[in-house]
PDB file of C-alpha atoms in Angstrom:
ATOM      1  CA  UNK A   1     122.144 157.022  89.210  1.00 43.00           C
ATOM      2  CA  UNK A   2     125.208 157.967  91.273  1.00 48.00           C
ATOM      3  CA  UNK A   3     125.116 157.236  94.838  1.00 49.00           C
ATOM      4  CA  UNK A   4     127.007 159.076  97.279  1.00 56.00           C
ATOM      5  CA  UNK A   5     130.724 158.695  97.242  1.00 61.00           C
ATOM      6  CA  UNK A   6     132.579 157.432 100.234  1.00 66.00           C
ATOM      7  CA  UNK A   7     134.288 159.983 102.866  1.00 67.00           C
ATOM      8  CA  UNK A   8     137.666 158.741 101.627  1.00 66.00           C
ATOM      9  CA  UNK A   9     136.806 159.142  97.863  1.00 69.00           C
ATOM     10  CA  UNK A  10     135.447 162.474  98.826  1.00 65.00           C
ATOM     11  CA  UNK A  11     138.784 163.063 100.897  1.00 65.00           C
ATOM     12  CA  UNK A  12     141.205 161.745  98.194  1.00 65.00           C
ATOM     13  CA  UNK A  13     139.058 164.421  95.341  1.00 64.00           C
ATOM     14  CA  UNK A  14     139.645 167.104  97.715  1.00 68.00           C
ATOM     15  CA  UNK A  15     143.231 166.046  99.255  1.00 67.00           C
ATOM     16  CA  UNK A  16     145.669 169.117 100.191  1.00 68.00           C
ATOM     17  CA  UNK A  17     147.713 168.964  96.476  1.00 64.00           C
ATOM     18  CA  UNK A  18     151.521 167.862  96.902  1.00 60.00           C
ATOM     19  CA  UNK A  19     152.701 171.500  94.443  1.00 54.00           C
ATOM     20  CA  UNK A  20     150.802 174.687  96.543  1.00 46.00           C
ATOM     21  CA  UNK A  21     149.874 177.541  93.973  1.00 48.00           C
ATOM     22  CA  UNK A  22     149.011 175.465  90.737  1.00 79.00           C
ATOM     23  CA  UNK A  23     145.830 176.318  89.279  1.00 86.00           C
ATOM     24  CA  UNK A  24     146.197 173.629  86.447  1.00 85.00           C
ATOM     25  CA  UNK A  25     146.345 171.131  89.595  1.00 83.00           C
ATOM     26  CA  UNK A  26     143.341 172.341  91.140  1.00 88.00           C
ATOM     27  CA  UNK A  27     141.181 172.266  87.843  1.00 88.00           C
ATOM     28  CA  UNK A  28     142.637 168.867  86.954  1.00 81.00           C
ATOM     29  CA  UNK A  29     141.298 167.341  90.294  1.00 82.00           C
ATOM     30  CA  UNK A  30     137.915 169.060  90.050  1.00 88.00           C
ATOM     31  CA  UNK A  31     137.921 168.024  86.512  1.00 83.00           C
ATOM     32  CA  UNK A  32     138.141 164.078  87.321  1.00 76.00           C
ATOM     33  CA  UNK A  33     136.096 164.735  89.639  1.00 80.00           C
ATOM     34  CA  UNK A  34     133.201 165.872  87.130  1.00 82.00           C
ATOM     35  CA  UNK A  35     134.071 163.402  84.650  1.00 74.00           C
ATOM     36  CA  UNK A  36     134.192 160.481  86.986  1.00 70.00           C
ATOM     37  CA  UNK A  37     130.452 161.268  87.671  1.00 70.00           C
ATOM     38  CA  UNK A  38     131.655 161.920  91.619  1.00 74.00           C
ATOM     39  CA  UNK A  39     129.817 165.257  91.370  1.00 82.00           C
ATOM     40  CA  UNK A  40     126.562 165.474  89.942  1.00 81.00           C
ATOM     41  CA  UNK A  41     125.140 167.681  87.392  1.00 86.00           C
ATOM     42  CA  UNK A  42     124.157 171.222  88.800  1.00 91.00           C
ATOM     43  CA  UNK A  43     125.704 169.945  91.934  1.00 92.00           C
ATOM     44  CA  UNK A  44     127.210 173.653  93.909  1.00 94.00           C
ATOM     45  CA  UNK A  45     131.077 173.503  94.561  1.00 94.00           C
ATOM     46  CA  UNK A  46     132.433 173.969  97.908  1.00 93.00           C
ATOM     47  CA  UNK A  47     132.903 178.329  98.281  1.00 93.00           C
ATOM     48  CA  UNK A  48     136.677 179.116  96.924  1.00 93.00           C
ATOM     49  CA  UNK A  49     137.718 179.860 100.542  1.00 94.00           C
ATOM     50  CA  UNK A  50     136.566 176.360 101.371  1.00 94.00           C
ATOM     51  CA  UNK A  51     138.015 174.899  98.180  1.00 93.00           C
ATOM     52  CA  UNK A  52     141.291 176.542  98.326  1.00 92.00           C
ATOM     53  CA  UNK A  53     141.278 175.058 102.790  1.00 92.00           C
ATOM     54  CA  UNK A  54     140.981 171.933 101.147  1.00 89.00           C
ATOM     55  CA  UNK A  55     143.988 171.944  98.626  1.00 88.00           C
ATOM     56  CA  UNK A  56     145.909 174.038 100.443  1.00 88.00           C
ATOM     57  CA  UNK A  57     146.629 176.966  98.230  1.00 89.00           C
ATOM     58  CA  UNK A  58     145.031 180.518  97.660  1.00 90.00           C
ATOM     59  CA  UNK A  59     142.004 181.640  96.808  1.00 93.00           C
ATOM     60  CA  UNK A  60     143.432 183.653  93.967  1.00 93.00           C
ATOM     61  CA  UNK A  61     144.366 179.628  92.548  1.00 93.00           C
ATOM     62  CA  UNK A  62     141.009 178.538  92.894  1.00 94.00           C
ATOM     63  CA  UNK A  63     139.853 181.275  90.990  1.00 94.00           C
ATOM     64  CA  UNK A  64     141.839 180.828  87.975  1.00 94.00           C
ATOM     65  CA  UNK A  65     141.216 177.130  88.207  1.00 93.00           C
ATOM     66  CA  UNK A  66     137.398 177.857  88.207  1.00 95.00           C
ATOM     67  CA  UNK A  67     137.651 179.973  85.220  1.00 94.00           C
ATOM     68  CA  UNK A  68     140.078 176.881  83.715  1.00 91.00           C
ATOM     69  CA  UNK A  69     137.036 174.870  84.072  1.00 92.00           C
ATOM     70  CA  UNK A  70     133.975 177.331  82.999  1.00 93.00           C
ATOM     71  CA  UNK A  71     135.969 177.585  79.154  1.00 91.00           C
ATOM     72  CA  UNK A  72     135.673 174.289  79.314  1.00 86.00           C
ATOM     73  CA  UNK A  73     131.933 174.410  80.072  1.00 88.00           C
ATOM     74  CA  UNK A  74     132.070 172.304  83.153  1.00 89.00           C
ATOM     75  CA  UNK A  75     131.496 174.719  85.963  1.00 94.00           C
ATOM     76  CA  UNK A  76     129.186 177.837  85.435  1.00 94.00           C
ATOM     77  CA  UNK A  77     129.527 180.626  88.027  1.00 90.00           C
ATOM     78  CA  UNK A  78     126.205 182.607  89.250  1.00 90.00           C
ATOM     79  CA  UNK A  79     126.163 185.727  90.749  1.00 87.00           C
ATOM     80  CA  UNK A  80     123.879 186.965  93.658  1.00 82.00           C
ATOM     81  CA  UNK A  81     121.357 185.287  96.309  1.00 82.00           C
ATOM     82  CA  UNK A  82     121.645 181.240  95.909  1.00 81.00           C
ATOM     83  CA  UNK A  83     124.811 182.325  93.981  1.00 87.00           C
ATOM     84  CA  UNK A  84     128.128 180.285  93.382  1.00 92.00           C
ATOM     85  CA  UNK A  85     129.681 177.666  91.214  1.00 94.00           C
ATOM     86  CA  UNK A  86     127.729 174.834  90.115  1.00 95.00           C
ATOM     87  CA  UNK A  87     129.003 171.506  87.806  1.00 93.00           C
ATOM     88  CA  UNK A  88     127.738 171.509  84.625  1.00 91.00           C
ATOM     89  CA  UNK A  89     128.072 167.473  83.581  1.00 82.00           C
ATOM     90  CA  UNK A  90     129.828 166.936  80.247  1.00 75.00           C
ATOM     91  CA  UNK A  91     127.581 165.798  77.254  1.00 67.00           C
ATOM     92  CA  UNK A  92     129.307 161.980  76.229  1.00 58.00           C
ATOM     93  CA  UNK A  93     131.427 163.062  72.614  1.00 52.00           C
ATOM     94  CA  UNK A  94     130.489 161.529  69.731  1.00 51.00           C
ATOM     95  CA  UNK A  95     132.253 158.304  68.886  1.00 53.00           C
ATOM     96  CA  UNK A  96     134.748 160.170  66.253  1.00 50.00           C
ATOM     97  CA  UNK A  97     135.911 161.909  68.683  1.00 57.00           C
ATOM     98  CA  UNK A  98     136.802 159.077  70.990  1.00 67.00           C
ATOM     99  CA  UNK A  99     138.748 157.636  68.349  1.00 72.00           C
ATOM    100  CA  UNK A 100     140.528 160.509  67.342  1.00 74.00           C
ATOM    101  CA  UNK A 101     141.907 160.759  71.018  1.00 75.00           C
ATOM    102  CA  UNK A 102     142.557 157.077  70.830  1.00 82.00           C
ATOM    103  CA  UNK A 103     144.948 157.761  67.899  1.00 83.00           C
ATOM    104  CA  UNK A 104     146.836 160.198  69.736  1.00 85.00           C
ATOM    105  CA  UNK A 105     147.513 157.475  72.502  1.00 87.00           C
ATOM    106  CA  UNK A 106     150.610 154.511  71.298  1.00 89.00           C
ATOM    107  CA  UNK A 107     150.054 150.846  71.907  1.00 90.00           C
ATOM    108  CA  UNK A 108     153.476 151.597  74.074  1.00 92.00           C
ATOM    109  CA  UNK A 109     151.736 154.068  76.611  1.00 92.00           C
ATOM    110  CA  UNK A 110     148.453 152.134  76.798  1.00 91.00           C
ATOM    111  CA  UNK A 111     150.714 148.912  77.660  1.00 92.00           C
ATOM    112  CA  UNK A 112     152.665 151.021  80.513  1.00 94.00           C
ATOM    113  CA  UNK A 113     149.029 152.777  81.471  1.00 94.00           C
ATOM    114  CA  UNK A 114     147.868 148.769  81.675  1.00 94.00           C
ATOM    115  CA  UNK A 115     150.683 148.171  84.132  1.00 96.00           C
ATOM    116  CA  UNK A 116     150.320 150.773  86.236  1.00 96.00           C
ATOM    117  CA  UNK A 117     146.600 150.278  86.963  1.00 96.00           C
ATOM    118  CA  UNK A 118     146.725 146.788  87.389  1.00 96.00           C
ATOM    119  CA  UNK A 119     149.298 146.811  90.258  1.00 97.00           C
ATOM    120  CA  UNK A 120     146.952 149.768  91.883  1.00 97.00           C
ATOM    121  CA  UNK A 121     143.509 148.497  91.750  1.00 97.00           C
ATOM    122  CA  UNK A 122     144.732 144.610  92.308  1.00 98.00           C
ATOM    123  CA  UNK A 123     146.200 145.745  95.271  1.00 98.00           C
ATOM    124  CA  UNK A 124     143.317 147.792  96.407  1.00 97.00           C
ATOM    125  CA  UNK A 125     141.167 145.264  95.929  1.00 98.00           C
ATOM    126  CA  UNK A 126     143.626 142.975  97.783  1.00 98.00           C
ATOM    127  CA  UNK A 127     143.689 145.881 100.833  1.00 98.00           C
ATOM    128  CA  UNK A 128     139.804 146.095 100.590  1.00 98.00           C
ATOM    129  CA  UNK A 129     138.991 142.202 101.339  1.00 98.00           C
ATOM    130  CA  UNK A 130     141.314 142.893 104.445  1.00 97.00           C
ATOM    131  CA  UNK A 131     140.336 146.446 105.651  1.00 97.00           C
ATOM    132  CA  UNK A 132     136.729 147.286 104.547  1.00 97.00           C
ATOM    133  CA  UNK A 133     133.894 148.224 106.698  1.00 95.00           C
ATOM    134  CA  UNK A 134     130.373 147.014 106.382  1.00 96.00           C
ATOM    135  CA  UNK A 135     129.793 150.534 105.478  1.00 95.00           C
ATOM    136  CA  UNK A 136     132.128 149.958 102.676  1.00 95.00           C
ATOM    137  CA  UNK A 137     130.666 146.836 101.412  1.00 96.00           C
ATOM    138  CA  UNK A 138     127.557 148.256 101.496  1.00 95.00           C
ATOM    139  CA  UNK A 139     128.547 150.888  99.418  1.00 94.00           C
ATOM    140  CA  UNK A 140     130.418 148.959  96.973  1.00 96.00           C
ATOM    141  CA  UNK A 141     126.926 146.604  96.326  1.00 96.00           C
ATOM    142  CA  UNK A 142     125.470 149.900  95.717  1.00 93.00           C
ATOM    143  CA  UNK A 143     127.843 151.050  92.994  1.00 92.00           C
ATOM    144  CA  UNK A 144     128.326 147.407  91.164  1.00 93.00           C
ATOM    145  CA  UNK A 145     123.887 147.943  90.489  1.00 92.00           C
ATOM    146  CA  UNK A 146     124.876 150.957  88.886  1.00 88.00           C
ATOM    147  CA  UNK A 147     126.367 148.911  85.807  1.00 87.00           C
ATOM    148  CA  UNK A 148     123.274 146.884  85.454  1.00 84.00           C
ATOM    149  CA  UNK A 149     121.347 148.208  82.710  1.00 79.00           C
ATOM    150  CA  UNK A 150     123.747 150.674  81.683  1.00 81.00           C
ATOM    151  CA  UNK A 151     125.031 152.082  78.193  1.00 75.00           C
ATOM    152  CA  UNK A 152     127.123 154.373  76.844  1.00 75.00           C
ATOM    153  CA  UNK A 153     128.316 157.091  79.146  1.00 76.00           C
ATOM    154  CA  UNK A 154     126.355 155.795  82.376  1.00 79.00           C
ATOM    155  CA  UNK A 155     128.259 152.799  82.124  1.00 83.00           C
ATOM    156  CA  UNK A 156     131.708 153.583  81.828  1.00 82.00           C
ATOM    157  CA  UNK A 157     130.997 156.063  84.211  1.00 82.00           C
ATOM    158  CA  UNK A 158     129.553 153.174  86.845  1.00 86.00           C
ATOM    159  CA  UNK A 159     132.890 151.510  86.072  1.00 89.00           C
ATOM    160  CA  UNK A 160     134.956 154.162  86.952  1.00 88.00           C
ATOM    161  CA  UNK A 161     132.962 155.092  90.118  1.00 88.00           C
ATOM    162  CA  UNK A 162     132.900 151.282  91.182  1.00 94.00           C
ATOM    163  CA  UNK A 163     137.048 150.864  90.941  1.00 95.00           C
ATOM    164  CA  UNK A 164     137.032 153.979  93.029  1.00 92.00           C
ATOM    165  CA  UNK A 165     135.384 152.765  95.773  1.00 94.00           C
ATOM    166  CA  UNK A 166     136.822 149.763  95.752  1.00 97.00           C
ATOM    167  CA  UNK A 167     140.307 151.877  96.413  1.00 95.00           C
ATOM    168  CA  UNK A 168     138.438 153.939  98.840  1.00 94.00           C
ATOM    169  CA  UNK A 169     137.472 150.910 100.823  1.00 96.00           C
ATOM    170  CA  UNK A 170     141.468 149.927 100.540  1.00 97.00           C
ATOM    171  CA  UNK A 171     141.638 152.396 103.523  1.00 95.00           C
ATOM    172  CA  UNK A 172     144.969 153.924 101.751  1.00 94.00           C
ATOM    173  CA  UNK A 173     144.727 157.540 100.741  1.00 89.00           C
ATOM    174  CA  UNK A 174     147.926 156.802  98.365  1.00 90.00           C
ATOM    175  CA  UNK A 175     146.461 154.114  96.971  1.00 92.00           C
ATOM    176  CA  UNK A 176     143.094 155.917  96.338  1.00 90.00           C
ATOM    177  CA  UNK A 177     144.932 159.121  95.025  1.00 86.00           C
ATOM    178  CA  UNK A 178     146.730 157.142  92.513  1.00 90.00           C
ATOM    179  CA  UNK A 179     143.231 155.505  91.486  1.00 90.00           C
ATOM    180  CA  UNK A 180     141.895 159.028  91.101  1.00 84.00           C
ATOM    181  CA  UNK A 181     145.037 160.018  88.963  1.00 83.00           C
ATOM    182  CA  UNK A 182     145.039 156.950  86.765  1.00 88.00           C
ATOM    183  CA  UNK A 183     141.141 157.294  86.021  1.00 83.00           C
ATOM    184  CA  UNK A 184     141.667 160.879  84.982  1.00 77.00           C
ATOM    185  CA  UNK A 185     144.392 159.946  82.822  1.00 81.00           C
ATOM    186  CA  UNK A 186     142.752 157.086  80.508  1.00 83.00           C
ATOM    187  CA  UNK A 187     139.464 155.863  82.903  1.00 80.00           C
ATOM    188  CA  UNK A 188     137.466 157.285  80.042  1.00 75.00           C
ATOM    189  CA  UNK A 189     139.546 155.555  76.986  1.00 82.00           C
ATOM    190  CA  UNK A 190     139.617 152.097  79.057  1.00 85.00           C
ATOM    191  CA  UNK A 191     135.920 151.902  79.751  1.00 82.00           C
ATOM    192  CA  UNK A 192     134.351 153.497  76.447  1.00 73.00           C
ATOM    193  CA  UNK A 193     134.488 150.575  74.615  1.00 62.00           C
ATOM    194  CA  UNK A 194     132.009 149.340  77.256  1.00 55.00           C
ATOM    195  CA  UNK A 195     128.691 150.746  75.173  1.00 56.00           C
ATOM    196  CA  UNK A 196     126.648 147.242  74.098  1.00 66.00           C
ATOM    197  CA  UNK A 197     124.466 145.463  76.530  1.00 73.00           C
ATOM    198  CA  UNK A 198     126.154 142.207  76.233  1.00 77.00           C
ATOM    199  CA  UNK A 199     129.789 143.594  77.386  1.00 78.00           C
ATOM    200  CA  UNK A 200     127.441 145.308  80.045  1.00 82.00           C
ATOM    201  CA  UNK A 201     126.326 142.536  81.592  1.00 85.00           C
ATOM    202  CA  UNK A 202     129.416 140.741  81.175  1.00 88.00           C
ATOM    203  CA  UNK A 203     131.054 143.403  83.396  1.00 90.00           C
ATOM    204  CA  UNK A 204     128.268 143.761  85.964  1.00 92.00           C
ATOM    205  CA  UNK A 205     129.236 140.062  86.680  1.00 94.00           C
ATOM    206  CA  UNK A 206     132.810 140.444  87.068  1.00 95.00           C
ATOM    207  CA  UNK A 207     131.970 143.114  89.773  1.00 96.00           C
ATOM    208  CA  UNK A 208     129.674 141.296  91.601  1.00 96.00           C
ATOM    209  CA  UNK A 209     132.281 138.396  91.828  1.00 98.00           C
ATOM    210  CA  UNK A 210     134.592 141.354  92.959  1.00 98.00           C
ATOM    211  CA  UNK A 211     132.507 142.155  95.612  1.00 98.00           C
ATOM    212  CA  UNK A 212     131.579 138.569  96.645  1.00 98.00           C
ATOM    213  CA  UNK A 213     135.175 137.999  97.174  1.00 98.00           C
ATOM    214  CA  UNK A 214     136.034 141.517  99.191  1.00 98.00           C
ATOM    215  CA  UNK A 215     133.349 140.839 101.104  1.00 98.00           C
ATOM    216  CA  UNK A 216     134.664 137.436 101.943  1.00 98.00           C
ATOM    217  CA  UNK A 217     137.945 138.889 102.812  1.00 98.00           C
ATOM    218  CA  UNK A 218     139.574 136.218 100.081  1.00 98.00           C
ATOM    219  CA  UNK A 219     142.342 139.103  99.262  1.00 98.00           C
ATOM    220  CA  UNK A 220     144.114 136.821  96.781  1.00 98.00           C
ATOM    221  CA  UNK A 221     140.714 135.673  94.715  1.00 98.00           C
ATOM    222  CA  UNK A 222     139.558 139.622  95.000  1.00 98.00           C
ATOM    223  CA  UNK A 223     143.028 140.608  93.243  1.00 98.00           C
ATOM    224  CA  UNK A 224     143.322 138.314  90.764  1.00 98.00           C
ATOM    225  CA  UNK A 225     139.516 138.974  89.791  1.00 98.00           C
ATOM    226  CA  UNK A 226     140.194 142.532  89.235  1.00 98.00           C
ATOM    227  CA  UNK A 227     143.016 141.874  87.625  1.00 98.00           C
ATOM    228  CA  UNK A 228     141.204 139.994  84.473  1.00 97.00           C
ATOM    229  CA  UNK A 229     138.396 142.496  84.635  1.00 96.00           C
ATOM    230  CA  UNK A 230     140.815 145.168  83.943  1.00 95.00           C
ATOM    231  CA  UNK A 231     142.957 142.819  81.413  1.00 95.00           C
ATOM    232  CA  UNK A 232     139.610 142.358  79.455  1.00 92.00           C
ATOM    233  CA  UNK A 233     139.563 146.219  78.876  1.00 90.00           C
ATOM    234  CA  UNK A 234     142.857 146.608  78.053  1.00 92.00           C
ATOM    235  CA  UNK A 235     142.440 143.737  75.646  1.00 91.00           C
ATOM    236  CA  UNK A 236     139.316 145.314  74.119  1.00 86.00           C
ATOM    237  CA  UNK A 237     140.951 148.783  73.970  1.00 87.00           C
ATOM    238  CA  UNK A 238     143.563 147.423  72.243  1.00 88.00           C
ATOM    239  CA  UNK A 239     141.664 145.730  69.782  1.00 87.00           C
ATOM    240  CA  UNK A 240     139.968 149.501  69.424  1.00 83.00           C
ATOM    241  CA  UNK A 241     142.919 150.883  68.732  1.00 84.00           C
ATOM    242  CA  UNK A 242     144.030 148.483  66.148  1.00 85.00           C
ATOM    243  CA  UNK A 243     141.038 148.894  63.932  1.00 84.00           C
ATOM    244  CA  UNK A 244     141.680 152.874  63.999  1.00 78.00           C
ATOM    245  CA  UNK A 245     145.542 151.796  62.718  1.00 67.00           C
ATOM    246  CA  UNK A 246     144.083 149.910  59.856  1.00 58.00           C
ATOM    247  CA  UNK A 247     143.959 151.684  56.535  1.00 54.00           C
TER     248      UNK A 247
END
């Protein structure tokens, strides 16, 4: 079950966007959003007036970015009393098509992808053990339960939530925007292979040791933890993607 996302997740979703006027921009951040599980299924959106205060552009943007997103069956609009838009939570794709988008991906870019995200969550992590509130802890033992237990779409979406937060607690708005970008650019490919109970548990552990060490403010042990949890999912995405190569 998805617990309530931090104020500076919430902020870094609905930060004014850096390119005013872009409707693609606007549906791509309300898209991660909905994919990363941060808004919950029939969940109402902020008005468009409100949306478009938040990012900083027009109303007439939000609008096209809200259409954007109900072709893609992710918002639906009603009209009238108790009216508005509302998220409509993807269905999890069949494995086929996982792999097909897998395919499309080189070893190259998942390497570079790899690189990027481990010098931005390491140092959030790093940033959290030396900034986080109790509030933030709190949260963060909250989201590392959501991974016990969970399969399939539930738990790579409790991975993707927990790395989040843990960038949230970072106290950098950079930091957590680049979390937020990173996520929606492969979060779902890194953390699909996460589907059998064993590899489940496996990870629960890892974040648990995660949060042991934030909350100890060991900076240095709460990096280089996060650093082989994310190493083990490149490793086993990798591994993915050379059984698709294979004839």
């Amino acid at each position: 079950m998805r617990k309530e996302m931090s104020n500076s997740a919430r902020l870094a979703m609905f930060a004014p966007l850096d390119q005013v006027g872009r409707a693609e921009a606007v549906a791509a951040r309300l898209f991660d959003a909905i994919t990363l599980g941060l808004l919950d299924d029939a969940e109402q959106l902020p008005s468009e007036a409100e949306l478009a205060a938040q990012f900083r552009v027009s109303t007439v943007t939000v609008r096209e970015a809200l259409a954007v997103l109900r072709q893609q069956g992710l918002v639906e609009t009603r009209r009238g009393r108790g009216g508005g838009s509302f998220v409509r939570t993807p269905e999890w794709p069949a494995q086929s098509s996982w792999a097909e988008r897998l395919r499309l991906v080189s070893m190259a870019e998942l390497r570079d992808f790899g690189d990027h995200y481990l010098a931005v969550a390491g140092s959030a992590a790093k940033l959290a053990a030396e900034r986080s509130t109790p509030e933030d802890l709190e949260r963060l033992r909250l989201t590392a339960e959501d991974l016990l237990g969970a399969t399939g779409p539930d738990a790579t979406r409790a991975e993707r939530h927990f790395h989040l937060e843990v960038a949230a607690a970072a106290q950098s708005p950079r930091l957590t925007n680049q979390e937020v970008q990173l996520q929606g650019e492969h979060g779902v490919l890194l953390w699909a292979p996460l589907g059998d109970e064993e590899a489940c548990r496996g990870s629960y552990a890892e974040h648990q040791a995660i949060v042991t060490a934030i909350a100890a403010a060991d900076g240095d042990r709460a990096r280089a933890l996060t650093e082989d949890h994310i190493l083990s999912a490149l490793d086993r995405l990798a591994d993915l993607h050379l059984t698709l190569e294979t004839p």
